[in-house]
């Protein structure tokens, strides 16, 4: 995938279907058809969905619609809880404030509402995000009306990871790999149809083995624990005892810049050290 | 003159960079977009706060002058409308310099470090601003380039117009971040290439999980 620096122009891929091109994060469109990257990263092209975006990494989270995030309750008000969206571990005050209405819980009515004390950790979804307004959250799935895993997170600990890492733990890395493999396949087919030899090109192909979520897969295979990943770069973990919880947190931090195999080795080492 | 740049030396900042050029070393960190103080809130764009700290002692007029020049150089590059009612804070720590009172010599390093920290933080920017100090017979010129255009010129001394033109030409060559065949042949390390390499290294590190 090509590397982009801010200011680099991007040529939109030609799509076979008449589907509107969607631009993801990191790209700015200036009419009529100039697309320019505004941050550094790798360009990911999904021709099937006709979507392009810049995949990079960051630490400060900007609320985006439908993202699952981990928030802390600051205080209650008449009809909503005011929550802080923590992001990054920088000492500068980060909290973007969001409202979590009392009615945004499963089976909530005006009479029965969930009770959250200030400081409670909540797994919620962003239901309204707009750069001009404070974000709004919800703790249920609007279609089914069920909790779908959202709600207060009792016990456990919250660890910080980078935003890219959080996305990978939620399966974005695997999806991106799928997109990449598909693109490679079509490119290969096109080359074959054009009658070009494949020998040189095969060597040139990059390797993409990891999904970025190996740390959780490997840990899940070896020990039992619960975890919730927020797209704001927070991971809530609860294991049998504090020792194991901390070990999971350590593994998450260490996996940040490791490849797939290295991650697996690291996790196995940590688990062995824990179990003695 | 050796030039080196490292992205993200500070693990807790949203974006940070160290930039070394000869005897000058500068660390920059960027925080934000984050909450802004009420009186500084701008309804349609982000507020940019610049703080320059000297290598020793407390800041004085010299640091304020650097702050003002850095702000005027860097704020057109940042796409401020992406984060209205937010604050982007830029902290500069001067670490080393040949002459601490010589702001003209320090300014290019400050601009480059800031630019790299902004890229590391993922702040939306129009392009990459690269700055260098060009010395001619009669003067010294701080020049900054974005996409091959000279967007900042701060000159000191007495010089002819042709001298400045030549300085701009030389500066443009040093500041280009595009990979050039001609440049690859010579061993000279330019500011633009050092910056490009630092960013490439960072993106590569971010994508290491694929291996």
XYZ file of C-alpha atoms in Angstrom, chain B residues 16-134:
119
model
C 6.170 14.851 19.566
C 9.416 15.138 17.678
C 13.081 15.848 18.245
C 14.916 17.769 15.577
C 18.682 18.175 15.535
C 20.564 20.292 13.060
C 24.228 20.829 13.743
C 24.491 22.136 17.275
C 20.821 23.033 17.606
C 18.452 20.552 19.250
C 14.750 21.182 19.730
C 11.965 19.007 21.151
C 8.393 19.804 20.169
C 5.201 18.307 21.492
C 1.634 18.734 20.305
C -1.459 18.173 22.415
C -4.898 18.285 21.001
C -7.432 18.813 19.664
C -8.532 19.344 23.246
C -10.731 21.587 25.319
C -10.065 25.276 25.011
C -10.255 27.983 27.655
C -13.562 29.846 27.249
C -12.054 33.209 26.315
C -9.886 31.660 23.613
C -12.659 29.635 22.003
C -13.132 30.316 18.293
C -16.529 29.238 16.949
C -15.358 28.177 13.494
C -11.771 27.017 13.899
C -9.210 25.638 16.269
C -7.226 27.905 18.539
C -3.480 27.371 18.337
C -1.380 27.978 21.398
C 2.397 28.104 21.090
C 4.734 27.954 24.054
C 8.511 28.160 23.641
C 10.702 27.323 26.602
C 14.401 28.217 26.643
C 17.141 25.701 27.450
C 17.765 27.385 30.789
C 16.042 30.038 32.836
C 12.588 31.409 32.209
C 11.186 32.647 28.919
C 11.592 36.272 27.965
C 10.957 38.563 24.996
C 13.186 36.392 22.831
C 10.969 33.355 23.348
C 7.827 35.460 22.771
C 9.308 36.625 19.455
C 10.015 33.017 18.472
C 6.467 32.046 19.445
C 4.985 34.791 17.274
C 7.092 33.849 14.277
C 6.410 30.154 14.663
C 2.673 30.757 14.993
C 2.543 32.859 11.840
C 4.528 30.222 9.952
C 2.652 27.169 11.149
C -0.974 28.281 11.439
C -1.697 28.510 7.672
C -0.455 24.917 7.303
C -2.876 23.498 9.883
C -6.415 22.898 8.627
C -8.019 24.680 11.538
C -11.632 24.288 10.417
C -11.466 20.539 11.112
C -11.622 21.078 14.844
C -13.723 24.132 15.703
C -13.961 25.176 19.381
C -10.853 23.162 20.184
C -7.318 23.981 21.161
C -4.118 22.683 19.637
C -1.244 23.292 21.980
C 2.325 23.312 20.726
C 5.122 23.133 23.276
C 8.692 23.770 22.217
C 11.645 22.995 24.423
C 14.964 24.324 23.222
C 17.627 21.862 24.287
C 20.862 22.963 22.726
C 22.022 25.809 20.528
C 25.302 27.297 19.466
C 24.152 30.738 20.540
C 20.948 30.851 22.564
C 20.347 34.522 21.813
C 20.446 33.930 18.057
C 16.775 33.313 17.275
C 17.381 33.424 13.520
C 19.516 30.300 13.733
C 17.069 28.533 16.054
C 13.862 29.313 14.125
C 14.303 26.725 11.320
C 14.847 23.910 13.824
C 11.814 25.056 15.795
C 9.618 25.066 12.673
C 10.825 21.627 11.572
C 10.374 20.065 15.003
C 6.864 21.504 15.248
C 5.914 20.249 11.815
C 7.087 16.730 12.655
C 5.223 16.760 15.970
C 2.045 17.824 14.148
C 2.454 14.952 11.684
C 3.035 12.545 14.561
C -0.118 13.760 16.302
C -2.125 13.313 13.114
C -3.274 16.939 13.168
C -4.834 17.757 9.781
C -2.292 19.757 7.775
C -2.239 21.054 4.207
C 1.299 19.962 3.544
C 4.718 19.687 5.076
C 6.527 22.859 5.898
C 10.304 22.495 5.777
C 12.589 25.264 6.905
C 16.278 25.982 6.575
C 18.795 28.729 7.205
C 20.687 29.923 4.138
